Amino acid sequence: MSRQNQTLGEFIIENQSSFKYTSGELSRLINSIRLAAKVVNHEVNKAGLVDIIGAAGDTNIQGEDQQKLDVYANDKFIQTLTNRNIVCGIASEEEDDFITINSQDENHQNKYVVLIDPLDGSSNIDVNVSVGTIFSIYRRVTPVGTPVTIKDFLQKGSQQVAAGYVVYGTSTMLVYTTGDGVNGFTLNPAIGTFYLSHPDMQFPEDGKIYSVNEGNYIHFPKGIKDYIKYCQMEEGDRPYTSRYIGSLVSDFHRNMIKGGIYMYPKSSKNSDGKLRLLYECNPMAFLAEQANGKASDGFTRIMDIMPTELHQRVPFICGSKNMVEKAEEFMRNAQ
Ligand code: P6P
């Protein structure tokens, strides 16, 4: 089949054989995310017209004010994943603990766990800046037929079977990998169908964009400060351009297309950085590596980090391979 204008559904069916587990499972997993993405997209796109923006009047375990759309997106992804009867557990930025999904056949036969950041960058909603959903999928490690446990969630990123994001931007895109490259699908809202628009996405090995919140500069480790100054220096192809949207999915997506590096380092304010290992850094790291990019905490490959708790944070440096390696060099030299 010509890949031009291939729909997401056709792509999944055509590529099921490359998914090393039972063929139908990939379809049901990604299709449930596809459906939830369309439902959330519909609400995100009319934010401001209806009473769906603003604070939900509650805070999540991170101590962050939950936005109404955060809660809405969280509910929709959990509902859709539950209904497809393939997932045995879900962890979410918006949920204090993981959720056990009691499959219709109460024997817990479902084999997958999903970890999600249902609406990343939600502080941008009220100012009409793009936001995203991030998802990470593992096979459970405890015996099928028993209730899911925390062990099923605390797996290294290298064990992911699929990961991706939805970016609700000037267009809505679903970008994902199952370990066989990264492909991007753009939603045609008129008919509610995702079409393959960005086959085989690759990070350029070099780039000229750096993404970091420079308002935290004085709190950064010396190595990060030195690298930022390196980016700003008049030399060779530098200075680079600073672009920071405040939405990881959007900064990542732009940098993957154009070349660039995203950094959320630890600082004297955030001793482990801000981003969560399990449902932000690991899925983005899986995508980055599948797209010939790189992701580390400045010293260690993100996907090699052994998680110890559901909402743990790690410093995050991700993007074009040569840019990440240069930043790591500055981090090593500053030790
Ligand atoms: P800051 C959004 O809250 C997020 O998790 C990422 O999407 C984004 O890159 C970062 O935090 C923004 O954080 O501290 O720069 O506002």
Short mmCIF file of C-alpha atoms and ligand atoms in Angstrom, two decimals:
data_model
loop_
_atom_site.label_atom_id
_atom_site.label_comp_id
_atom_site.label_asym_id
_atom_site.label_seq_id
_atom_site.Cartn_x
_atom_site.Cartn_y
_atom_site.Cartn_z
CA MET A 1 0.00 0.00 0.00
CA SER A 2 1.21 3.50 -0.86
CA ARG A 3 2.18 5.26 2.35
CA GLN A 4 0.93 8.54 0.94
CA ASN A 5 -2.33 9.35 2.76
CA GLN A 6 -2.24 6.06 4.65
CA THR A 7 -4.56 6.26 7.65
CA LEU A 8 -3.38 5.40 11.17
CA GLY A 9 -5.64 2.36 11.16
CA GLU A 10 -4.17 1.08 7.88
CA PHE A 11 -0.64 1.77 9.15
CA ILE A 12 -1.24 -0.22 12.36
CA ILE A 13 -2.61 -3.20 10.45
CA GLU A 14 0.24 -3.08 7.94
CA ASN A 15 2.84 -2.95 10.73
CA GLN A 16 1.32 -5.40 13.21
CA SER A 17 3.80 -8.05 12.21
CA SER A 18 6.68 -5.84 13.41
CA PHE A 19 5.11 -5.71 16.90
CA LYS A 20 6.65 -8.67 18.70
CA TYR A 21 3.57 -9.51 20.72
CA THR A 22 0.13 -10.80 19.82
CA SER A 23 -0.78 -8.90 16.67
CA GLY A 24 -4.21 -7.63 17.66
CA GLU A 25 -2.97 -6.11 20.90
CA LEU A 26 -1.04 -3.27 19.30
CA SER A 27 -4.10 -2.24 17.31
CA ARG A 28 -6.36 -2.12 20.33
CA LEU A 29 -3.78 -0.23 22.39
CA ILE A 30 -3.02 2.45 19.85
CA ASN A 31 -6.66 2.66 18.72
CA SER A 32 -7.78 3.40 22.26
CA ILE A 33 -5.26 6.23 22.43
CA ARG A 34 -6.35 7.43 18.99
CA LEU A 35 -9.96 7.67 20.15
CA ALA A 36 -9.08 9.48 23.38
CA ALA A 37 -6.86 11.89 21.44
CA LYS A 38 -9.78 12.84 19.20
CA VAL A 39 -12.11 13.36 22.16
CA VAL A 40 -9.58 15.48 24.08
CA ASN A 41 -8.69 17.40 20.92
CA HIS A 42 -12.33 18.37 20.53
CA GLU A 43 -12.39 19.88 24.03
CA VAL A 44 -8.94 21.51 23.81
CA ASN A 45 -9.91 23.19 20.54
CA LYS A 46 -12.95 24.87 22.05
CA ALA A 47 -11.30 25.86 25.33
CA GLY A 48 -12.33 29.40 26.09
CA LEU A 49 -15.75 28.97 24.53
CA VAL A 50 -17.06 26.69 27.23
CA ASP A 51 -16.40 26.39 30.92
CA ILE A 52 -13.52 23.95 30.42
CA ILE A 53 -10.53 26.18 31.11
CA GLY A 54 -9.27 27.45 34.40
CA ALA A 55 -8.54 25.65 37.63
CA ALA A 56 -10.49 22.60 38.65
CA GLY A 57 -10.19 23.74 42.25
CA ASP A 58 -8.03 20.79 43.24
CA THR A 59 -4.32 19.94 43.30
CA ASN A 60 -2.53 16.78 42.09
CA ILE A 61 0.10 14.82 43.99
CA GLN A 62 2.69 17.15 42.57
CA GLY A 63 1.01 19.97 44.46
CA GLU A 64 0.07 21.61 41.15
CA ASP A 65 -3.34 23.20 40.62
CA GLN A 66 -5.32 20.86 38.37
CA GLN A 67 -6.82 22.58 35.34
CA LYS A 68 -10.29 21.48 34.29
CA LEU A 69 -8.85 20.18 31.01
CA ASP A 70 -6.19 18.22 32.93
CA VAL A 71 -8.94 16.38 34.76
CA TYR A 72 -11.05 16.01 31.62
CA ALA A 73 -8.16 14.57 29.60
CA ASN A 74 -7.21 12.25 32.45
CA ASP A 75 -10.74 10.92 32.74
CA LYS A 76 -11.09 10.39 28.98
CA PHE A 77 -7.81 8.47 28.56
CA ILE A 78 -8.57 6.27 31.58
CA GLN A 79 -12.13 5.61 30.37
CA THR A 80 -11.02 4.75 26.81
CA LEU A 81 -8.14 2.52 27.89
CA THR A 82 -10.42 0.73 30.36
CA ASN A 83 -13.14 0.08 27.81
CA ARG A 84 -10.80 -1.58 25.32
CA ASN A 85 -10.11 -4.44 27.75
CA ILE A 86 -6.40 -4.76 27.07
CA VAL A 87 -4.84 -2.80 29.94
CA CYS A 88 -4.47 -4.15 33.50
CA GLY A 89 -3.25 -0.92 35.08
CA ILE A 90 -2.84 2.82 34.46
CA ALA A 91 -0.61 5.42 36.14
CA SER A 92 -1.19 9.11 35.52
CA GLU A 93 0.34 12.40 36.54
CA GLU A 94 -3.14 13.31 37.77
CA GLU A 95 -3.57 10.22 39.98
CA ASP A 96 -1.82 9.81 43.33
CA ASP A 97 -1.44 6.03 42.87
CA PHE A 98 -1.76 3.60 39.96
CA ILE A 99 -5.23 2.37 38.99
CA THR A 100 -6.00 -1.35 38.73
CA ILE A 101 -8.20 -2.02 35.72
CA ASN A 102 -10.49 -4.93 36.46
CA SER A 103 -10.98 -6.45 33.04
CA GLN A 104 -14.38 -7.71 32.10
CA ASP A 105 -13.09 -11.23 32.72
CA GLU A 106 -12.16 -10.74 36.34
CA ASN A 107 -9.07 -12.93 35.93
CA HIS A 108 -6.83 -9.98 35.10
CA GLN A 109 -5.86 -11.48 31.75
CA ASN A 110 -4.83 -8.11 30.32
CA LYS A 111 -1.10 -7.81 29.73
CA TYR A 112 -0.29 -4.09 29.40
CA VAL A 113 0.17 -1.12 31.70
CA VAL A 114 -0.01 2.46 30.43
CA LEU A 115 1.52 5.55 32.04
CA ILE A 116 0.25 8.94 30.92
CA ASP A 117 0.69 12.64 31.30
CA PRO A 118 -2.83 13.37 30.05
CA LEU A 119 -2.31 17.05 29.35
CA ASP A 120 1.27 18.27 29.52
CA GLY A 121 1.85 22.01 29.53
CA SER A 122 -1.67 22.65 30.77
CA SER A 123 -0.69 26.05 32.19
CA ASN A 124 -0.63 27.11 28.51
CA ILE A 125 -4.31 26.27 27.96
CA ASP A 126 -5.69 29.58 29.18
CA VAL A 127 -3.33 31.50 26.87
CA ASN A 128 -4.04 29.40 23.78
CA VAL A 129 -0.56 27.88 23.50
CA SER A 130 -0.18 24.26 22.32
CA VAL A 131 -0.30 21.42 24.85
CA GLY A 132 0.13 17.67 24.59
CA THR A 133 -0.57 14.18 25.90
CA ILE A 134 2.32 11.78 26.57
CA PHE A 135 1.94 7.99 26.91
CA SER A 136 4.22 5.08 27.73
CA ILE A 137 3.29 1.39 27.40
CA TYR A 138 4.84 -1.70 29.05
CA ARG A 139 3.96 -5.35 29.30
CA ARG A 140 3.26 -6.30 32.92
CA VAL A 141 6.05 -8.22 34.68
CA THR A 142 3.90 -9.84 37.40
CA PRO A 143 1.93 -13.00 36.52
CA VAL A 144 -1.08 -12.54 34.23
CA GLY A 145 -4.18 -13.44 36.22
CA THR A 146 -3.06 -11.59 39.35
CA PRO A 147 -3.81 -7.95 40.25
CA VAL A 148 -1.27 -5.49 38.83
CA THR A 149 1.35 -4.24 41.31
CA ILE A 150 3.75 -1.28 41.51
CA LYS A 151 6.47 -3.52 40.02
CA ASP A 152 4.58 -3.46 36.72
CA PHE A 153 5.03 0.33 36.59
CA LEU A 154 8.55 0.73 38.00
CA GLN A 155 10.27 -0.62 34.89
CA LYS A 156 13.28 0.90 33.09
CA GLY A 157 12.42 2.94 30.00
CA SER A 158 14.32 0.38 27.93
CA GLN A 159 11.44 -2.07 28.62
CA GLN A 160 8.79 0.09 26.93
CA VAL A 161 6.89 -1.64 24.11
CA ALA A 162 5.41 1.60 22.76
CA ALA A 163 5.42 5.33 23.51
CA GLY A 164 4.19 8.50 21.93
CA TYR A 165 2.51 11.85 22.24
CA VAL A 166 -0.39 13.83 20.92
CA VAL A 167 0.38 17.49 20.21
CA TYR A 168 -2.67 19.77 20.15
CA GLY A 169 -1.13 22.56 18.09
CA THR A 170 -1.88 24.36 14.85
CA SER A 171 -2.82 20.84 13.82
CA THR A 172 -3.33 17.81 16.04
CA MET A 173 -0.75 15.08 15.58
CA LEU A 174 -0.25 11.63 17.04
CA VAL A 175 3.45 10.64 17.01
CA TYR A 176 4.45 7.20 18.30
CA THR A 177 6.91 4.33 18.18
CA THR A 178 6.70 0.60 18.88
CA GLY A 179 10.48 0.25 18.61
CA ASP A 180 10.56 0.28 14.82
CA GLY A 181 11.07 4.00 14.11
CA VAL A 182 8.89 7.05 14.75
CA ASN A 183 5.88 8.00 12.61
CA GLY A 184 3.65 11.08 12.79
CA PHE A 185 -0.04 11.20 11.92
CA THR A 186 -2.03 14.40 11.41
CA LEU A 187 -5.72 14.58 12.25
CA ASN A 188 -8.14 15.69 9.56
CA PRO A 189 -10.75 17.16 11.92
CA ALA A 190 -13.38 17.28 9.19
CA ILE A 191 -13.58 13.49 9.10
CA GLY A 192 -11.87 12.56 12.40
CA THR A 193 -9.16 10.50 10.72
CA PHE A 194 -5.40 10.55 11.38
CA TYR A 195 -3.27 10.39 8.21
CA LEU A 196 0.42 9.47 7.95
CA SER A 197 1.99 12.89 7.38
CA HIS A 198 5.50 12.43 8.85
CA PRO A 199 6.84 8.92 8.07
CA ASP A 200 10.11 7.81 9.69
CA MET A 201 10.77 10.98 11.73
CA GLN A 202 14.45 11.58 12.53
CA PHE A 203 16.28 14.09 14.74
CA PRO A 204 18.95 15.85 12.67
CA GLU A 205 22.27 14.92 14.36
CA ASP A 206 22.99 18.64 14.79
CA GLY A 207 20.73 21.60 15.38
CA LYS A 208 20.73 25.30 16.16
CA ILE A 209 17.87 25.53 18.65
CA TYR A 210 18.20 25.23 22.42
CA SER A 211 15.13 25.00 24.66
CA VAL A 212 15.49 25.77 28.38
CA ASN A 213 13.84 28.08 30.90
CA GLU A 214 16.67 30.61 31.23
CA GLY A 215 14.78 32.28 34.06
CA ASN A 216 16.28 29.51 36.20
CA TYR A 217 19.84 30.16 34.91
CA ILE A 218 21.37 31.23 38.23
CA HIS A 219 20.05 28.02 39.84
CA PHE A 220 21.51 25.65 37.20
CA PRO A 221 24.58 23.40 37.70
CA LYS A 222 27.83 24.90 36.33
CA GLY A 223 27.92 22.47 33.39
CA ILE A 224 24.50 23.62 32.15
CA LYS A 225 25.45 27.29 32.59
CA ASP A 226 28.65 26.65 30.58
CA TYR A 227 26.68 24.88 27.83
CA ILE A 228 24.12 27.71 27.59
CA LYS A 229 26.98 30.23 27.24
CA TYR A 230 28.48 27.94 24.56
CA CYS A 231 25.14 28.08 22.66
CA GLN A 232 25.16 31.89 22.87
CA MET A 233 28.80 32.37 21.80
CA GLU A 234 29.64 33.94 18.41
CA GLU A 235 31.64 31.10 16.89
CA GLY A 236 31.17 28.80 13.91
CA ASP A 237 27.45 28.07 13.47
CA ARG A 238 26.65 29.75 16.79
CA PRO A 239 24.94 31.57 18.43
CA TYR A 240 22.03 29.16 18.41
CA THR A 241 18.41 30.30 18.65
CA SER A 242 16.55 30.05 21.96
CA ARG A 243 13.03 28.63 21.63
CA TYR A 244 11.06 27.59 24.73
CA ILE A 245 7.28 27.12 24.58
CA GLY A 246 6.79 25.82 28.13
CA SER A 247 5.24 22.67 26.66
CA LEU A 248 7.63 19.71 26.45
CA VAL A 249 5.71 18.00 23.65
CA SER A 250 5.76 21.12 21.46
CA ASP A 251 9.45 21.91 22.09
CA PHE A 252 10.37 18.26 21.48
CA HIS A 253 8.29 18.06 18.29
CA ARG A 254 9.81 21.23 16.80
CA ASN A 255 13.34 20.15 17.74
CA MET A 256 12.83 16.69 16.21
CA ILE A 257 11.80 18.27 12.90
CA LYS A 258 14.34 21.13 12.83
CA GLY A 259 17.14 19.86 15.08
CA GLY A 260 17.64 21.09 18.62
CA ILE A 261 18.06 20.28 22.29
CA TYR A 262 15.59 20.49 25.19
CA MET A 263 16.86 20.77 28.75
CA TYR A 264 15.10 20.68 32.09
CA PRO A 265 18.12 20.39 34.43
CA LYS A 266 18.15 19.97 38.16
CA SER A 267 18.66 23.23 40.00
CA SER A 268 19.00 24.61 43.50
CA LYS A 269 15.20 25.04 43.30
CA ASN A 270 14.39 21.56 41.89
CA SER A 271 17.02 19.12 43.14
CA ASP A 272 15.89 16.40 40.68
CA GLY A 273 14.57 18.70 37.99
CA LYS A 274 10.85 19.01 37.29
CA LEU A 275 9.98 16.36 34.70
CA ARG A 276 8.74 12.91 35.75
CA LEU A 277 10.75 9.90 34.71
CA LEU A 278 7.94 7.45 34.06
CA TYR A 279 5.37 9.37 32.02
CA GLU A 280 7.36 12.25 30.55
CA CYS A 281 11.09 11.47 30.25
CA ASN A 282 10.98 7.74 29.40
CA PRO A 283 8.43 7.99 26.56
CA MET A 284 10.16 11.04 25.08
CA ALA A 285 13.53 9.29 25.43
CA PHE A 286 12.19 6.19 23.62
CA LEU A 287 10.95 8.41 20.78
CA ALA A 288 14.23 10.37 20.72
CA GLU A 289 16.40 7.26 20.42
CA GLN A 290 14.10 5.71 17.82
CA ALA A 291 14.50 8.97 15.84
CA ASN A 292 18.32 8.87 16.01
CA GLY A 293 18.40 11.37 18.89
CA LYS A 294 19.56 11.01 22.48
CA ALA A 295 18.19 11.49 26.01
CA SER A 296 20.06 11.57 29.32
CA ASP A 297 20.02 13.18 32.73
CA GLY A 298 23.34 14.77 31.83
CA PHE A 299 25.31 11.67 32.76
CA THR A 300 23.12 8.55 32.46
CA ARG A 301 20.92 7.35 29.58
CA ILE A 302 17.33 8.09 30.66
CA MET A 303 16.09 4.65 29.64
CA ASP A 304 18.71 2.95 31.85
CA ILE A 305 17.50 4.65 35.04
CA MET A 306 15.84 2.16 37.41
CA PRO A 307 12.67 3.85 38.74
CA THR A 308 12.06 3.82 42.49
CA GLU A 309 8.73 5.65 42.72
CA LEU A 310 5.78 6.45 40.47
CA HIS A 311 6.16 10.25 40.34
CA GLN A 312 9.91 10.55 40.62
CA ARG A 313 11.59 13.42 38.82
CA VAL A 314 14.89 13.38 36.89
CA PRO A 315 16.98 16.02 35.13
CA PHE A 316 16.27 15.77 31.39
CA ILE A 317 18.41 16.62 28.35
CA CYS A 318 17.02 15.40 25.02
CA GLY A 319 17.33 16.03 21.30
CA SER A 320 19.87 16.02 18.48
CA LYS A 321 22.58 13.51 19.32
CA ASN A 322 25.60 15.81 18.84
CA MET A 323 23.99 18.62 20.86
CA VAL A 324 23.14 16.29 23.78
CA GLU A 325 26.68 14.88 23.73
CA LYS A 326 28.14 18.41 23.80
CA ALA A 327 25.97 19.29 26.80
CA GLU A 328 27.05 16.04 28.52
CA GLU A 329 30.69 17.02 27.84
CA PHE A 330 30.17 20.33 29.65
CA MET A 331 28.47 18.48 32.54
CA ARG A 332 31.43 16.07 32.85
CA ASN A 333 34.04 18.84 32.65
CA ALA A 334 32.25 20.84 35.35
CA GLN A 335 32.38 17.98 37.87
P1 P6P B 1 8.71 25.72 33.56
C1 P6P B 1 4.81 21.65 31.69
O1 P6P B 1 4.37 21.89 33.04
C2 P6P B 1 6.16 20.96 31.78
O2 P6P B 1 6.02 19.75 32.46
C3 P6P B 1 6.77 20.78 30.40
O3 P6P B 1 5.81 20.50 29.43
C4 P6P B 1 7.46 22.11 30.15
O4 P6P B 1 8.55 22.00 29.26
C5 P6P B 1 7.93 22.50 31.56
O5 P6P B 1 7.07 21.82 32.48
C6 P6P B 1 7.81 23.99 31.80
O6 P6P B 1 8.26 24.22 33.12
O7 P6P B 1 9.24 25.55 34.96
O8 P6P B 1 9.79 26.16 32.59
O9 P6P B 1 7.46 26.56 33.45
#
